[in-house]
CSV table of C-alpha atoms in Angstrom, one decimal:
chain,number,residue,atom,x,y,z
A,1,UNK,CA,91.1,-77.1,56.7
A,2,UNK,CA,88.5,-79.0,58.6
A,3,UNK,CA,85.8,-77.2,60.5
A,4,UNK,CA,87.3,-78.2,63.8
A,5,UNK,CA,90.6,-76.7,62.8
A,6,UNK,CA,88.8,-73.5,61.8
A,7,UNK,CA,87.3,-73.5,65.3
A,8,UNK,CA,90.7,-74.0,66.9
A,9,UNK,CA,92.2,-71.2,64.8
A,10,UNK,CA,89.4,-68.7,65.7
A,11,UNK,CA,89.3,-69.7,69.4
A,12,UNK,CA,93.1,-69.4,69.8
A,13,UNK,CA,93.2,-66.1,68.0
A,14,UNK,CA,90.6,-64.7,70.5
A,15,UNK,CA,92.8,-66.2,73.3
A,16,UNK,CA,95.8,-64.3,71.8
A,17,UNK,CA,93.9,-61.0,72.1
A,18,UNK,CA,92.8,-61.8,75.7
A,19,UNK,CA,96.3,-62.8,76.7
A,20,UNK,CA,97.8,-59.7,75.1
A,21,UNK,CA,95.3,-57.8,77.2
A,22,UNK,CA,96.4,-59.8,80.3
A,23,UNK,CA,100.0,-58.7,79.7
A,24,UNK,CA,98.9,-55.1,79.7
A,25,UNK,CA,96.9,-55.8,82.9
A,26,UNK,CA,99.9,-57.4,84.6
A,27,UNK,CA,102.0,-54.4,83.6
A,28,UNK,CA,99.4,-52.0,84.9
A,29,UNK,CA,99.5,-53.5,88.4
A,30,UNK,CA,103.3,-54.1,88.6
A,31,UNK,CA,105.3,-51.5,86.6
A,32,UNK,CA,103.0,-48.9,84.8
A,33,UNK,CA,103.5,-45.3,85.8
A,34,UNK,CA,100.5,-43.5,87.3
A,35,UNK,CA,99.9,-41.3,84.2
A,36,UNK,CA,99.4,-44.4,82.0
A,37,UNK,CA,95.9,-45.3,83.2
A,38,UNK,CA,93.9,-43.4,80.7
A,39,UNK,CA,95.5,-44.8,77.6
A,40,UNK,CA,95.9,-48.2,79.1
A,41,UNK,CA,92.2,-48.3,79.6
A,42,UNK,CA,91.7,-47.6,75.9
A,43,UNK,CA,94.2,-50.3,74.9
A,44,UNK,CA,92.6,-52.9,77.1
A,45,UNK,CA,89.1,-52.0,75.8
A,46,UNK,CA,90.2,-52.4,72.2
A,47,UNK,CA,91.7,-55.8,72.8
A,48,UNK,CA,88.9,-57.1,74.9
A,49,UNK,CA,86.3,-55.8,72.5
A,50,UNK,CA,88.0,-57.5,69.6
A,51,UNK,CA,88.1,-60.8,71.4
A,52,UNK,CA,84.5,-60.5,72.4
A,53,UNK,CA,83.4,-59.7,68.9
A,54,UNK,CA,85.2,-62.7,67.4
A,55,UNK,CA,83.6,-65.1,70.0
A,56,UNK,CA,80.1,-63.7,69.5
A,57,UNK,CA,80.1,-63.4,65.7
A,58,UNK,CA,77.4,-65.0,63.7
A,59,UNK,CA,80.0,-66.9,61.7
A,60,UNK,CA,81.5,-68.3,64.9
A,61,UNK,CA,78.1,-69.4,66.1
A,62,UNK,CA,77.3,-71.1,62.8
A,63,UNK,CA,80.6,-73.0,63.0
A,64,UNK,CA,79.9,-74.2,66.5
A,65,UNK,CA,76.4,-75.3,65.6
A,66,UNK,CA,77.8,-77.3,62.6
A,67,UNK,CA,80.4,-78.9,64.8
A,68,UNK,CA,77.7,-79.8,67.4
A,69,UNK,CA,75.8,-81.7,64.7
A,70,UNK,CA,79.0,-83.4,63.4
A,71,UNK,CA,79.5,-87.2,64.1
A,72,UNK,CA,83.2,-87.3,63.3
A,73,UNK,CA,84.6,-85.5,66.3
A,74,UNK,CA,86.6,-87.3,69.1
A,75,UNK,CA,85.6,-87.0,72.8
A,76,UNK,CA,87.9,-84.1,73.6
A,77,UNK,CA,86.9,-82.1,70.6
A,78,UNK,CA,83.2,-82.7,71.4
A,79,UNK,CA,83.7,-81.4,74.9
A,80,UNK,CA,85.6,-78.3,73.7
A,81,UNK,CA,82.8,-77.4,71.3
A,82,UNK,CA,80.1,-78.0,73.9
A,83,UNK,CA,81.7,-75.7,76.4
A,84,UNK,CA,82.4,-73.1,73.7
A,85,UNK,CA,78.8,-73.2,72.7
A,86,UNK,CA,77.7,-72.5,76.3
A,87,UNK,CA,80.1,-69.6,76.4
A,88,UNK,CA,78.9,-68.3,73.0
A,89,UNK,CA,75.3,-68.3,74.0
A,90,UNK,CA,76.1,-66.4,77.2
A,91,UNK,CA,78.6,-63.9,75.7
A,92,UNK,CA,76.2,-63.2,72.8
A,93,UNK,CA,73.9,-61.5,75.3
A,94,UNK,CA,76.6,-58.8,75.9
A,95,UNK,CA,77.0,-56.0,73.3
A,96,UNK,CA,80.5,-55.3,72.2
A,97,UNK,CA,80.0,-51.6,73.2
A,98,UNK,CA,79.3,-52.7,76.7
A,99,UNK,CA,82.5,-54.8,76.8
A,100,UNK,CA,84.5,-51.7,75.8
A,101,UNK,CA,82.7,-49.6,78.4
A,102,UNK,CA,83.2,-52.1,81.2
A,103,UNK,CA,86.9,-52.5,80.4
A,104,UNK,CA,87.5,-48.8,80.3
A,105,UNK,CA,85.7,-48.4,83.6
A,106,UNK,CA,87.8,-51.1,85.1
A,107,UNK,CA,91.0,-49.2,84.4
A,108,UNK,CA,89.6,-46.0,85.8
A,109,UNK,CA,88.2,-47.8,88.8
A,110,UNK,CA,91.5,-49.5,89.5
A,111,UNK,CA,93.4,-46.2,89.2
A,112,UNK,CA,90.9,-44.6,91.7
A,113,UNK,CA,91.4,-47.6,94.1
A,114,UNK,CA,95.2,-47.2,94.0
A,115,UNK,CA,94.9,-43.5,94.7
A,116,UNK,CA,92.4,-44.1,97.5
A,117,UNK,CA,94.6,-46.7,99.2
A,118,UNK,CA,97.7,-44.5,98.9
A,119,UNK,CA,95.7,-41.6,100.5
A,120,UNK,CA,93.7,-43.8,102.8
A,121,UNK,CA,90.5,-42.2,101.7
A,122,UNK,CA,87.5,-44.3,100.5
A,123,UNK,CA,85.7,-41.2,99.2
A,124,UNK,CA,88.2,-41.0,96.3
A,125,UNK,CA,87.1,-44.5,95.2
A,126,UNK,CA,83.4,-44.4,95.9
A,127,UNK,CA,82.3,-42.5,92.7
A,128,UNK,CA,84.1,-44.9,90.4
A,129,UNK,CA,82.9,-47.9,92.3
A,130,UNK,CA,79.4,-46.6,92.0
A,131,UNK,CA,79.7,-46.5,88.2
A,132,UNK,CA,81.2,-50.0,88.3
A,133,UNK,CA,78.3,-51.4,90.3
A,134,UNK,CA,75.8,-49.9,87.9
A,135,UNK,CA,77.6,-51.6,85.0
A,136,UNK,CA,77.6,-54.9,86.9
A,137,UNK,CA,73.9,-54.6,87.5
A,138,UNK,CA,73.5,-54.0,83.8
A,139,UNK,CA,75.7,-57.0,83.0
A,140,UNK,CA,73.4,-59.2,85.2
A,141,UNK,CA,70.4,-57.9,83.3
A,142,UNK,CA,72.0,-58.8,80.0
A,143,UNK,CA,72.8,-62.3,81.2
A,144,UNK,CA,69.4,-62.8,82.7
A,145,UNK,CA,68.5,-64.5,86.0
A,146,UNK,CA,65.6,-66.0,87.8
A,147,UNK,CA,65.9,-65.2,91.5
A,148,UNK,CA,68.8,-62.8,92.2
A,149,UNK,CA,71.0,-60.5,90.0
A,150,UNK,CA,74.0,-61.9,91.8
A,151,UNK,CA,73.3,-65.4,90.3
A,152,UNK,CA,74.1,-64.0,86.9
A,153,UNK,CA,77.5,-62.7,88.0
A,154,UNK,CA,78.4,-65.8,90.1
A,155,UNK,CA,78.1,-67.8,86.9
A,156,UNK,CA,81.2,-66.0,85.5
A,157,UNK,CA,83.4,-67.6,88.2
A,158,UNK,CA,81.5,-70.7,89.3
A,159,UNK,CA,79.2,-72.2,86.7
A,160,UNK,CA,75.8,-73.0,88.1
A,161,UNK,CA,76.3,-71.4,91.5
A,162,UNK,CA,73.4,-69.5,93.0
A,163,UNK,CA,72.7,-67.4,96.0
A,164,UNK,CA,70.4,-70.1,97.4
A,165,UNK,CA,73.2,-72.7,97.3
A,166,UNK,CA,75.8,-70.3,98.7
A,167,UNK,CA,73.6,-69.2,101.6
A,168,UNK,CA,73.6,-72.8,102.8
A,169,UNK,CA,77.4,-72.9,102.7
A,170,UNK,CA,77.7,-69.7,104.7
A,171,UNK,CA,75.0,-70.9,107.2
A,172,UNK,CA,77.3,-73.9,107.8
A,173,UNK,CA,80.2,-71.5,108.4
A,174,UNK,CA,78.2,-69.6,111.0
A,175,UNK,CA,76.7,-72.6,112.7
A,176,UNK,CA,79.5,-75.2,112.6
A,177,UNK,CA,82.7,-73.1,112.5
A,178,UNK,CA,81.7,-70.5,115.0
A,179,UNK,CA,81.7,-72.9,118.0
A,180,UNK,CA,85.3,-74.0,117.1
A,181,UNK,CA,86.5,-70.4,116.8
A,182,UNK,CA,84.7,-69.6,120.1
A,183,UNK,CA,86.4,-72.5,121.9
A,184,UNK,CA,89.7,-71.3,120.7
A,185,UNK,CA,89.0,-67.7,121.8
A,186,UNK,CA,88.5,-69.1,125.4
A,187,UNK,CA,92.1,-70.3,125.4
A,188,UNK,CA,95.1,-68.2,126.1
A,189,UNK,CA,96.2,-66.2,123.0
A,190,UNK,CA,99.2,-67.7,121.2
A,191,UNK,CA,102.3,-65.4,121.3
A,192,UNK,CA,103.3,-64.6,117.8
A,193,UNK,CA,105.9,-61.9,118.5
A,194,UNK,CA,108.4,-63.8,116.5
A,195,UNK,CA,106.5,-62.8,113.3
A,196,UNK,CA,106.8,-59.1,114.2
A,197,UNK,CA,110.5,-58.7,114.2
A,198,UNK,CA,112.6,-57.1,111.5
A,199,UNK,CA,112.8,-59.3,108.4
A,200,UNK,CA,114.8,-57.9,105.5
A,201,UNK,CA,112.8,-57.4,102.3
A,202,UNK,CA,115.2,-59.0,99.9
A,203,UNK,CA,115.9,-62.0,102.2
A,204,UNK,CA,112.2,-62.7,102.5
A,205,UNK,CA,111.8,-62.5,98.8
A,206,UNK,CA,114.7,-64.8,98.2
A,207,UNK,CA,113.4,-67.3,100.7
A,208,UNK,CA,110.0,-67.3,99.1
A,209,UNK,CA,111.7,-68.1,95.7
A,210,UNK,CA,113.4,-71.1,97.3
A,211,UNK,CA,110.0,-72.4,98.6
A,212,UNK,CA,108.3,-71.8,95.2
A,213,UNK,CA,111.0,-73.8,93.4
A,214,UNK,CA,110.6,-76.7,95.9
A,215,UNK,CA,106.8,-76.6,95.3
A,216,UNK,CA,107.5,-77.2,91.6
A,217,UNK,CA,106.9,-73.7,90.2
A,218,UNK,CA,108.8,-73.5,87.0
A,219,UNK,CA,110.7,-70.1,86.8
A,220,UNK,CA,111.5,-70.8,83.2
A,221,UNK,CA,107.7,-70.4,82.7
A,222,UNK,CA,107.0,-67.7,85.2
A,223,UNK,CA,108.3,-65.0,87.5
A,224,UNK,CA,107.5,-63.3,90.9
A,225,UNK,CA,107.2,-59.5,91.4
A,226,UNK,CA,105.7,-57.1,93.9
A,227,UNK,CA,102.3,-55.5,93.6
A,228,UNK,CA,99.8,-53.6,95.8
A,229,UNK,CA,97.7,-56.8,96.0
A,230,UNK,CA,99.1,-60.2,95.3
A,231,UNK,CA,97.8,-61.9,92.2
A,232,UNK,CA,98.5,-64.6,89.6
A,233,UNK,CA,98.1,-64.0,85.8
A,234,UNK,CA,98.6,-66.5,83.0
A,235,UNK,CA,99.3,-65.9,79.3
A,236,UNK,CA,99.8,-69.6,78.6
A,237,UNK,CA,101.0,-72.6,80.6
A,238,UNK,CA,104.5,-71.6,79.7
A,239,UNK,CA,104.2,-68.0,81.0
A,240,UNK,CA,102.4,-67.8,84.4
A,241,UNK,CA,103.4,-64.9,86.7
A,242,UNK,CA,102.7,-64.2,90.3
A,243,UNK,CA,103.1,-61.2,92.6
A,244,UNK,CA,103.4,-60.8,96.4
A,245,UNK,CA,103.8,-57.9,98.8
A,246,UNK,CA,106.2,-57.4,101.7
A,247,UNK,CA,106.2,-56.0,105.2
A,248,UNK,CA,109.6,-56.0,106.9
A,249,UNK,CA,108.0,-56.0,110.3
A,250,UNK,CA,105.5,-58.9,109.6
A,251,UNK,CA,107.0,-62.1,108.2
A,252,UNK,CA,103.5,-63.5,107.5
A,253,UNK,CA,102.7,-60.9,104.8
A,254,UNK,CA,105.0,-62.1,102.0
A,255,UNK,CA,105.6,-65.8,102.3
A,256,UNK,CA,102.1,-67.1,102.5
A,257,UNK,CA,101.0,-64.8,99.8
A,258,UNK,CA,103.7,-66.3,97.6
A,259,UNK,CA,102.7,-69.8,98.5
A,260,UNK,CA,99.0,-69.0,97.8
A,261,UNK,CA,99.8,-67.5,94.4
A,262,UNK,CA,102.2,-70.3,93.7
A,263,UNK,CA,99.3,-72.7,94.1
A,264,UNK,CA,97.4,-70.8,91.5
A,265,UNK,CA,100.4,-70.8,89.2
A,266,UNK,CA,101.1,-74.5,89.5
A,267,UNK,CA,97.5,-75.1,88.3
A,268,UNK,CA,98.0,-72.8,85.3
A,269,UNK,CA,101.4,-74.4,84.5
A,270,UNK,CA,99.8,-77.8,84.7
A,271,UNK,CA,97.1,-77.1,82.0
A,272,UNK,CA,97.6,-79.0,78.8
A,273,UNK,CA,99.6,-76.9,76.3
A,274,UNK,CA,98.1,-78.6,73.3
A,275,UNK,CA,94.7,-77.2,74.4
A,276,UNK,CA,95.9,-73.6,74.5
A,277,UNK,CA,93.0,-71.2,74.2
A,278,UNK,CA,90.4,-74.0,74.2
A,279,UNK,CA,88.1,-74.9,77.1
A,280,UNK,CA,90.1,-78.0,78.0
A,281,UNK,CA,93.2,-75.8,78.3
A,282,UNK,CA,91.5,-73.5,80.8
A,283,UNK,CA,90.9,-73.9,84.6
A,284,UNK,CA,87.7,-75.6,85.7
A,285,UNK,CA,86.4,-72.7,87.8
A,286,UNK,CA,87.5,-70.2,90.3
A,287,UNK,CA,86.7,-72.4,93.3
A,288,UNK,CA,88.8,-75.2,91.9
A,289,UNK,CA,91.5,-72.6,91.3
A,290,UNK,CA,91.2,-71.4,94.9
A,291,UNK,CA,91.3,-75.0,96.1
A,292,UNK,CA,94.8,-75.2,94.7
A,293,UNK,CA,96.0,-72.0,96.3
A,294,UNK,CA,94.4,-72.8,99.7
A,295,UNK,CA,95.7,-76.4,99.6
A,296,UNK,CA,99.3,-75.2,99.3
A,297,UNK,CA,98.9,-72.1,101.5
A,298,UNK,CA,97.2,-73.8,104.4
A,299,UNK,CA,97.1,-77.6,104.1
A,300,UNK,CA,100.8,-77.7,103.1
A,301,UNK,CA,102.4,-74.3,103.9
A,302,UNK,CA,101.1,-74.2,107.5
A,303,UNK,CA,101.8,-77.8,108.4
A,304,UNK,CA,104.4,-79.1,110.8
A,305,UNK,CA,105.8,-81.4,108.1
A,306,UNK,CA,106.4,-78.6,105.7
A,307,UNK,CA,108.3,-76.5,108.3
A,308,UNK,CA,110.3,-79.4,109.7
A,309,UNK,CA,112.2,-79.1,106.5
A,310,UNK,CA,112.2,-75.3,105.9
A,311,UNK,CA,112.5,-73.9,109.4
A,312,UNK,CA,116.2,-74.6,109.9
A,313,UNK,CA,116.9,-72.8,106.7
A,314,UNK,CA,114.7,-69.8,107.8
A,315,UNK,CA,116.4,-69.7,111.2
A,316,UNK,CA,119.8,-69.6,109.5
A,317,UNK,CA,118.6,-66.7,107.3
A,318,UNK,CA,117.2,-64.7,110.2
A,319,UNK,CA,119.2,-65.7,113.3
A,320,UNK,CA,118.5,-62.5,115.2
A,321,UNK,CA,114.8,-62.9,115.0
A,322,UNK,CA,114.4,-66.7,115.2
A,323,UNK,CA,117.4,-68.2,117.0
A,324,UNK,CA,115.5,-68.6,120.3
A,325,UNK,CA,112.2,-69.6,118.7
A,326,UNK,CA,111.5,-73.3,118.6
A,327,UNK,CA,109.9,-75.0,115.6
A,328,UNK,CA,106.8,-75.8,117.7
A,329,UNK,CA,106.4,-72.1,118.8
A,330,UNK,CA,106.9,-71.0,115.2
A,331,UNK,CA,104.3,-73.5,114.0
A,332,UNK,CA,101.7,-72.4,116.6
A,333,UNK,CA,102.4,-68.8,115.8
A,334,UNK,CA,101.6,-69.3,112.1
A,335,UNK,CA,98.4,-71.1,113.0
A,336,UNK,CA,97.2,-68.6,115.6
A,337,UNK,CA,93.5,-68.0,115.4
A,338,UNK,CA,92.4,-64.5,116.2
A,339,UNK,CA,89.9,-62.1,114.6
A,340,UNK,CA,91.7,-59.6,112.4
A,341,UNK,CA,91.0,-56.9,109.9
A,342,UNK,CA,92.9,-58.0,106.8
A,343,UNK,CA,91.4,-60.9,104.8
A,344,UNK,CA,94.7,-62.0,103.1
A,345,UNK,CA,96.5,-62.2,106.4
A,346,UNK,CA,93.6,-63.9,108.3
A,347,UNK,CA,93.9,-67.4,109.8
A,348,UNK,CA,92.3,-70.2,107.9
A,349,UNK,CA,89.2,-70.3,110.3
A,350,UNK,CA,88.2,-66.7,110.7
A,351,UNK,CA,89.1,-66.3,107.0
A,352,UNK,CA,85.6,-67.6,106.1
A,353,UNK,CA,83.9,-64.8,108.0
A,354,UNK,CA,85.9,-62.3,105.9
A,355,UNK,CA,84.6,-63.9,102.8
A,356,UNK,CA,81.0,-64.1,104.2
A,357,UNK,CA,81.1,-60.4,104.9
A,358,UNK,CA,82.0,-59.6,101.3
A,359,UNK,CA,79.4,-62.0,100.0
A,360,UNK,CA,76.6,-60.3,102.0
A,361,UNK,CA,77.8,-56.9,100.8
A,362,UNK,CA,78.0,-57.9,97.2
A,363,UNK,CA,74.4,-59.3,97.3
A,364,UNK,CA,73.2,-56.1,98.8
A,365,UNK,CA,75.0,-53.9,96.3
A,366,UNK,CA,73.6,-55.8,93.3
A,367,UNK,CA,70.1,-55.8,94.6
A,368,UNK,CA,70.3,-52.0,95.3
A,369,UNK,CA,69.8,-52.5,99.0
A,370,UNK,CA,73.2,-50.8,99.6
A,371,UNK,CA,74.8,-47.9,97.9
A,372,UNK,CA,78.6,-47.4,97.3
A,373,UNK,CA,78.6,-44.2,99.3
A,374,UNK,CA,77.5,-46.0,102.4
A,375,UNK,CA,79.9,-49.0,102.0
A,376,UNK,CA,82.6,-48.0,104.4
A,377,UNK,CA,80.2,-47.6,107.3
A,378,UNK,CA,78.4,-50.9,106.5
A,379,UNK,CA,81.8,-52.7,106.1
A,380,UNK,CA,82.8,-51.6,109.6
A,381,UNK,CA,79.5,-52.7,111.1
A,382,UNK,CA,79.8,-56.1,109.5
A,383,UNK,CA,83.3,-56.6,110.9
A,384,UNK,CA,82.2,-55.7,114.4
A,385,UNK,CA,79.2,-58.0,114.1
A,386,UNK,CA,81.0,-61.1,112.8
A,387,UNK,CA,84.6,-60.7,113.9
A,388,UNK,CA,84.4,-58.3,116.8
A,389,UNK,CA,86.9,-55.9,115.3
A,390,UNK,CA,86.4,-52.5,113.7
A,391,UNK,CA,88.8,-50.9,111.1
A,392,UNK,CA,90.4,-47.7,112.2
A,393,UNK,CA,90.9,-46.5,108.7
A,394,UNK,CA,89.8,-47.2,105.1
A,395,UNK,CA,93.0,-49.0,104.0
A,396,UNK,CA,92.6,-51.7,106.6
A,397,UNK,CA,88.8,-51.7,105.9
A,398,UNK,CA,86.9,-51.3,102.7
A,399,UNK,CA,89.9,-50.5,100.6
A,400,UNK,CA,91.9,-53.6,101.3
A,401,UNK,CA,90.8,-55.7,98.3
A,402,UNK,CA,91.4,-55.0,94.6
A,403,UNK,CA,88.5,-57.2,93.4
A,404,UNK,CA,85.8,-54.6,93.2
A,405,UNK,CA,88.0,-52.2,91.2
A,406,UNK,CA,88.3,-55.0,88.6
A,407,UNK,CA,84.5,-55.5,88.6
A,408,UNK,CA,85.0,-59.0,90.1
A,409,UNK,CA,81.6,-59.3,91.8
A,410,UNK,CA,80.9,-63.0,92.4
A,411,UNK,CA,84.5,-63.9,93.0
A,412,UNK,CA,84.8,-63.8,96.8
A,413,UNK,CA,82.6,-66.8,97.5
A,414,UNK,CA,85.0,-69.0,95.6
A,415,UNK,CA,87.6,-68.5,98.3
A,416,UNK,CA,85.5,-70.4,100.8
A,417,UNK,CA,84.3,-73.0,98.3
A,418,UNK,CA,88.0,-73.4,97.4
A,419,UNK,CA,89.0,-74.0,101.0
A,420,UNK,CA,86.4,-76.7,101.3
A,421,UNK,CA,87.4,-78.4,98.1
A,422,UNK,CA,91.1,-78.1,99.2
A,423,UNK,CA,90.4,-80.1,102.4
A,424,UNK,CA,88.7,-82.8,100.3
A,425,UNK,CA,91.4,-83.0,97.7
A,426,UNK,CA,94.2,-83.1,100.3
A,427,UNK,CA,92.5,-85.8,102.4
A,428,UNK,CA,92.1,-87.9,99.2
A,429,UNK,CA,95.7,-87.3,98.1
A,430,UNK,CA,97.0,-88.4,101.6
A,431,UNK,CA,94.8,-91.6,101.4
A,432,UNK,CA,96.2,-92.3,97.9
A,433,UNK,CA,99.8,-91.5,98.7
A,434,UNK,CA,100.6,-92.4,102.3
A,435,UNK,CA,104.1,-91.0,102.1
A,436,UNK,CA,103.0,-87.4,101.4
A,437,UNK,CA,103.7,-86.2,104.9
A,438,UNK,CA,107.2,-87.9,105.1
A,439,UNK,CA,108.0,-86.5,101.6
A,440,UNK,CA,107.1,-83.0,102.8
A,441,UNK,CA,109.4,-83.4,105.8
A,442,UNK,CA,112.2,-83.9,103.2
A,443,UNK,CA,111.1,-80.9,101.1
A,444,UNK,CA,109.9,-83.3,98.4
A,445,UNK,CA,106.5,-82.3,96.8
A,446,UNK,CA,106.9,-84.2,93.5
A,447,UNK,CA,104.4,-86.9,94.3
A,448,UNK,CA,101.7,-84.4,95.5
A,449,UNK,CA,102.2,-82.2,92.5
A,450,UNK,CA,102.0,-85.2,90.2
A,451,UNK,CA,98.7,-86.3,91.9
A,452,UNK,CA,97.3,-82.8,91.4
A,453,UNK,CA,98.4,-82.7,87.8
A,454,UNK,CA,96.8,-86.1,87.1
A,455,UNK,CA,93.6,-85.7,89.0
A,456,UNK,CA,92.8,-82.0,88.6
A,457,UNK,CA,95.1,-79.9,86.4
A,458,UNK,CA,95.1,-81.9,83.2
A,459,UNK,CA,91.2,-81.9,82.9
A,460,UNK,CA,90.9,-78.1,82.3
A,461,UNK,CA,87.2,-77.3,82.0
A,462,UNK,CA,86.1,-80.8,81.1
A,463,UNK,CA,84.1,-81.0,84.4
A,464,UNK,CA,82.3,-78.5,86.5
A,465,UNK,CA,83.4,-78.1,90.1
A,466,UNK,CA,81.1,-80.5,91.8
A,467,UNK,CA,81.5,-83.2,89.1
A,468,UNK,CA,85.3,-82.9,89.4
A,469,UNK,CA,85.1,-83.1,93.2
A,470,UNK,CA,82.9,-86.2,92.9
A,471,UNK,CA,85.3,-87.8,90.4
A,472,UNK,CA,88.4,-87.1,92.5
A,473,UNK,CA,87.1,-87.6,96.1
A,474,UNK,CA,84.0,-89.8,95.5
A,475,UNK,CA,81.6,-87.2,96.9
A,476,UNK,CA,80.4,-83.7,96.2
A,477,UNK,CA,81.3,-80.6,98.2
A,478,UNK,CA,81.3,-81.5,101.8
A,479,UNK,CA,81.8,-78.9,104.5
A,480,UNK,CA,82.2,-81.6,107.1
A,481,UNK,CA,85.5,-82.7,105.6
A,482,UNK,CA,86.9,-79.2,106.1
A,483,UNK,CA,85.5,-79.0,109.6
A,484,UNK,CA,87.1,-82.3,110.5
A,485,UNK,CA,90.4,-81.1,109.2
A,486,UNK,CA,90.1,-77.9,111.2
A,487,UNK,CA,89.1,-79.7,114.4
A,488,UNK,CA,91.9,-82.2,114.2
A,489,UNK,CA,94.5,-79.5,113.6
A,490,UNK,CA,93.4,-76.9,116.1
A,491,UNK,CA,92.4,-79.3,118.9
A,492,UNK,CA,96.1,-80.3,118.9
A,493,UNK,CA,97.4,-76.8,118.7
A,494,UNK,CA,95.2,-75.3,121.4
A,495,UNK,CA,94.7,-78.4,123.6
A,496,UNK,CA,90.9,-78.3,123.2
A,497,UNK,CA,88.6,-81.0,124.6
A,498,UNK,CA,87.2,-83.2,121.9
């Protein structure tokens, strides 16, 4: 067996452990009974620690070093080894005991978050969150950083990202997006009562399944279920699962969650199967992942072309709610811009302020400027300051997102980065394939998906985010492309002066 084959065997075996843990994690959020949390935490900790130990062993490091010095590897193999070496050097800084401790705390924290949401009481979650934050600070110290502990955690989701870079992005959000939102706020509010009729749970779900199939989601390699918070999980490109949630009195709750997660799933299903477990078989970054979900959710799923095909079907499914609602009215309703409390249900403009609030809070938590016990009060103050709304309870406020219970500090900024990348990718796709809009009006997304597979999905982690964006669009991350997209769309919807 060659050294590179030894590397493949070891790396894929670690992936097997991680993916087995992912199956247990999916079950934990979808089907597991409440009493299962304690032992599930132990099971996940065992699997995660085993994988971490394999990927940080001295033998694995020596193998990678030997491969880096080899002159016989092909380009793909060289890139796999280079990325694995970067991961090895980073992961080596984390003790196996800490991995077990963090995994166990994640399960306990998630259980506390579930109970707190059900009882609408943040105080039930705060003690476990406080322990999680302490561990994340410790993790940042293990990794090491120059300017801000948050930089160390950002790197887990967005390689090379720093607070100084993200501060610039969110300054652009405040300075350039705020005027557009303000000009929309001066216009009459769009009536979206058609979304707040009764929509049968099963019919909504069945319709979302039809949409996902049209998008190209392979149900022979995935499935959709319900969970407290929508998410996507992948065990291989041939087993990628999504979840959604439903509100029978709010049509917007289920469908766009399904489309969003479907975008994530299409990315995972498009990764090269022959690179399973290896860097080139993994997503480029969380922002590129989010670019796929936001592209489908907003650029496609909230477009007039998309709904010119799907709306007659939806009207036929819910005649009592939609028979007197025109396509134009339905389109404007789904694109209504209005400050709101729930991030996942926010419009695509104010959404960035939801993300910015979480980014500011995470920075403060990691630097010890903010404590978990004070989080609910601070959260509400931020919402009043940036969005002009104040949560009336914890469930619609600080308890709405699952991310912190998972220890996912550094994840939220990738949502805004992903939206910006999505605008650039979609603009380039439309330039490359002029028939995309007419295809969508026919319910045909094959050319778009093929373009995404070719230009983004197939590369795995070969390129970092900015390099991939440069390769695909000819320029790095550019907020102005997103701003131009937003202005063109909402000037038309709201009749704004240009």
